[in-house]
Coordinates of C-alpha atoms in Angstrom, one line a residue:
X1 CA 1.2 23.8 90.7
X2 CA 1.0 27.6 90.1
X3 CA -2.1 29.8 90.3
X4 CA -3.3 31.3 87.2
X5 CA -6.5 33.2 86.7
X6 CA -8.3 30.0 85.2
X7 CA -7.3 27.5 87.2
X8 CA -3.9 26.0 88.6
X9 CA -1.2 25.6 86.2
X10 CA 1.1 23.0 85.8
X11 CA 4.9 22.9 86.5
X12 CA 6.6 21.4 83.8
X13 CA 7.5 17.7 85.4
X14 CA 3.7 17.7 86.3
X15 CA 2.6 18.2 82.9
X16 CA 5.2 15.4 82.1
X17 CA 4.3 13.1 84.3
X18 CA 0.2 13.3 84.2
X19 CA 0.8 13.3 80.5
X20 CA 2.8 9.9 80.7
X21 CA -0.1 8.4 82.8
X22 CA -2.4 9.5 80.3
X23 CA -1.0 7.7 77.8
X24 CA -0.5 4.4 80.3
X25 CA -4.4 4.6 80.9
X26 CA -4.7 4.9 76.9
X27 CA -3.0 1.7 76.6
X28 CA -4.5 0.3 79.2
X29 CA -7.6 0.6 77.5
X30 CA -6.4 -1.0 74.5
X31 CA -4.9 -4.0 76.0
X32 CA -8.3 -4.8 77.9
X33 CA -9.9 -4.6 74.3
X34 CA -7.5 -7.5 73.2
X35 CA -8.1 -9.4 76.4
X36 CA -11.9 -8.6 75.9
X37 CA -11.6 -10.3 72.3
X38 CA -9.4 -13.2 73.5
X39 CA -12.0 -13.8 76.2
X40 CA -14.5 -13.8 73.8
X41 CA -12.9 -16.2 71.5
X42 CA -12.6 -18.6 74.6
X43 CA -16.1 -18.4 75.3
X44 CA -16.9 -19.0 71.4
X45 CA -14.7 -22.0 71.3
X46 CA -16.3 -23.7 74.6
X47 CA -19.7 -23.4 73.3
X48 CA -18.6 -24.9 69.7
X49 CA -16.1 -27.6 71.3
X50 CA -13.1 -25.9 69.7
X51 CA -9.8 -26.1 71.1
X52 CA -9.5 -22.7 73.2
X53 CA -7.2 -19.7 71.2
X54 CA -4.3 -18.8 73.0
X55 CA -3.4 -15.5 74.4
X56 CA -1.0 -15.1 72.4
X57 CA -3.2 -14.5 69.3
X58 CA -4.4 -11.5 71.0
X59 CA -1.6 -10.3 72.7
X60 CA 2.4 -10.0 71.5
X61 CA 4.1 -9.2 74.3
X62 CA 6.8 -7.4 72.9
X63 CA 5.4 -5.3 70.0
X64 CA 2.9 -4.6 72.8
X65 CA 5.2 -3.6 75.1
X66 CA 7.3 -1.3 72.7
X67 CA 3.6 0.3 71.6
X68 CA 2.7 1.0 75.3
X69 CA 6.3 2.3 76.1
X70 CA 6.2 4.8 73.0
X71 CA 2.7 5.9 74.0
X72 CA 3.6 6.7 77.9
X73 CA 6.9 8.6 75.9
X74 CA 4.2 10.3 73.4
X75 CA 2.0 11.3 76.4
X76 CA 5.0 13.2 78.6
X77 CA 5.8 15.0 75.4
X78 CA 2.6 15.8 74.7
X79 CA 2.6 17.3 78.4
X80 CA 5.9 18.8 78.3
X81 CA 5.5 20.4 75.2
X82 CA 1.9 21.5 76.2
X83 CA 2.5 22.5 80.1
X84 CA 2.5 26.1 79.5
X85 CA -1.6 25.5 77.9
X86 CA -2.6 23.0 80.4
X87 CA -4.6 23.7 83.3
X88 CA -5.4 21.4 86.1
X89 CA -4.1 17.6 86.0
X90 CA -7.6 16.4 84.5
X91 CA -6.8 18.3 81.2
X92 CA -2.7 17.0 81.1
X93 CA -3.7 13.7 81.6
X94 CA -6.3 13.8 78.8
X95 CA -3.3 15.5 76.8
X96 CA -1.3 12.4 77.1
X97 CA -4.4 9.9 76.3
X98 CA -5.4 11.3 73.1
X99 CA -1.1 12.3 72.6
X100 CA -0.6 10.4 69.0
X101 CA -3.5 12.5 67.4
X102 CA -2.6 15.4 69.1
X103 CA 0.8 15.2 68.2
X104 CA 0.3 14.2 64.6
X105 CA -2.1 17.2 64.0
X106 CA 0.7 19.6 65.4
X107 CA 2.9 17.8 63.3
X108 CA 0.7 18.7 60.2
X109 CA 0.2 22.0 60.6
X110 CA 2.6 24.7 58.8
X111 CA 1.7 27.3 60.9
X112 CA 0.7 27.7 65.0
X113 CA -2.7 29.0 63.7
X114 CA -3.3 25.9 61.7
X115 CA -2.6 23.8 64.5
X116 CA -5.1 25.0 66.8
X117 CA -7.7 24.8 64.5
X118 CA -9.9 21.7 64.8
X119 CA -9.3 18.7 61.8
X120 CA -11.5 19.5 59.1
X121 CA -12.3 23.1 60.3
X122 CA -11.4 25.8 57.1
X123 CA -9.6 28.6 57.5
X124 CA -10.4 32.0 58.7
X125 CA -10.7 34.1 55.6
X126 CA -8.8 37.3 55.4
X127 CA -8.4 39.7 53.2
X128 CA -5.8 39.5 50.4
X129 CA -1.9 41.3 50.4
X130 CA 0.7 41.6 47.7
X131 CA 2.6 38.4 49.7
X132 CA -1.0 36.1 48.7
X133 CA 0.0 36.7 45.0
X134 CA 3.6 35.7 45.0
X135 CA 4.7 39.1 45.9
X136 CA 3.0 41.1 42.7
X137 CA 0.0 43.0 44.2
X138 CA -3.1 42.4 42.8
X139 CA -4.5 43.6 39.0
X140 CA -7.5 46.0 40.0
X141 CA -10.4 45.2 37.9
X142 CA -10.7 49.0 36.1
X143 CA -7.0 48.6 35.1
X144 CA -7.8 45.2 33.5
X145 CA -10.1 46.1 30.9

């Protein structure tokens, strides 16, 4: 870790590798929601006399697997590709948690401006140039009439 003015900044392999675990603990969290709903189905199927649901209805181990592997990948390139913004392990490893949104908004954006700004957020408004109008300036209203 380097010393910045605002905190300690990240080398690049640390952003990478807090990212990753970011985005294990993500789905980690979403694998105890499918163990939480299996568990509950259990406890719903003892009270009727059902036979019990298996695991597998909750959980497919491969598709699972591939997800989780994808989402640790998502998480160190979330954290690789945002080590230079990131300060302090905390913030990479909530990089790499909340990577597929993260990366998708990026993704979306046209310009480095637009991806910064918040979903849903408008635009700054600026004032308008000859390249706003497809390169013809604007018509002044005296010479209109």
């Amino acid at each position: 870790m380097r010393s910045t003015r605002g905190g300690l900044m990240l080398t690049w392999i640390e952003a990478v590798a807090s990212g990753a675990g970011g985005g294990l603990i993500a789905e980690a969290v979403v694998t105890y929601g499918r163990l939480r709903g299996w568990q509950e189905a259990r406890h719903a199927a003892r009270a009727s006399d059902t036979p019990l649901p298996p695991l597998g209805r909750f959980i497919d181990p491969l598709a699972d697997s591939l997800a989780a592997l994808v989402r640790v990948a998502l998480g160190g390139a979330a954290g690789w590709l945002l080590h230079t913004e990131v300060t302090g392990i905390y913030a990479a490893v909530t990089v790499g948690a909340s990577a597929p949104a993260l990366l998708a908004q990026i993704g979306r954006a046209t310009t480095p401006a637009e991806a910064l700004r918040a979903p849903g957020e408008a635009p700054p408004q600026t004032p308008s140039t000859s390249a706003d109008h497809g390169g013809t300036p604007p018509v002044p209203m005296e010479a209109s009439s």
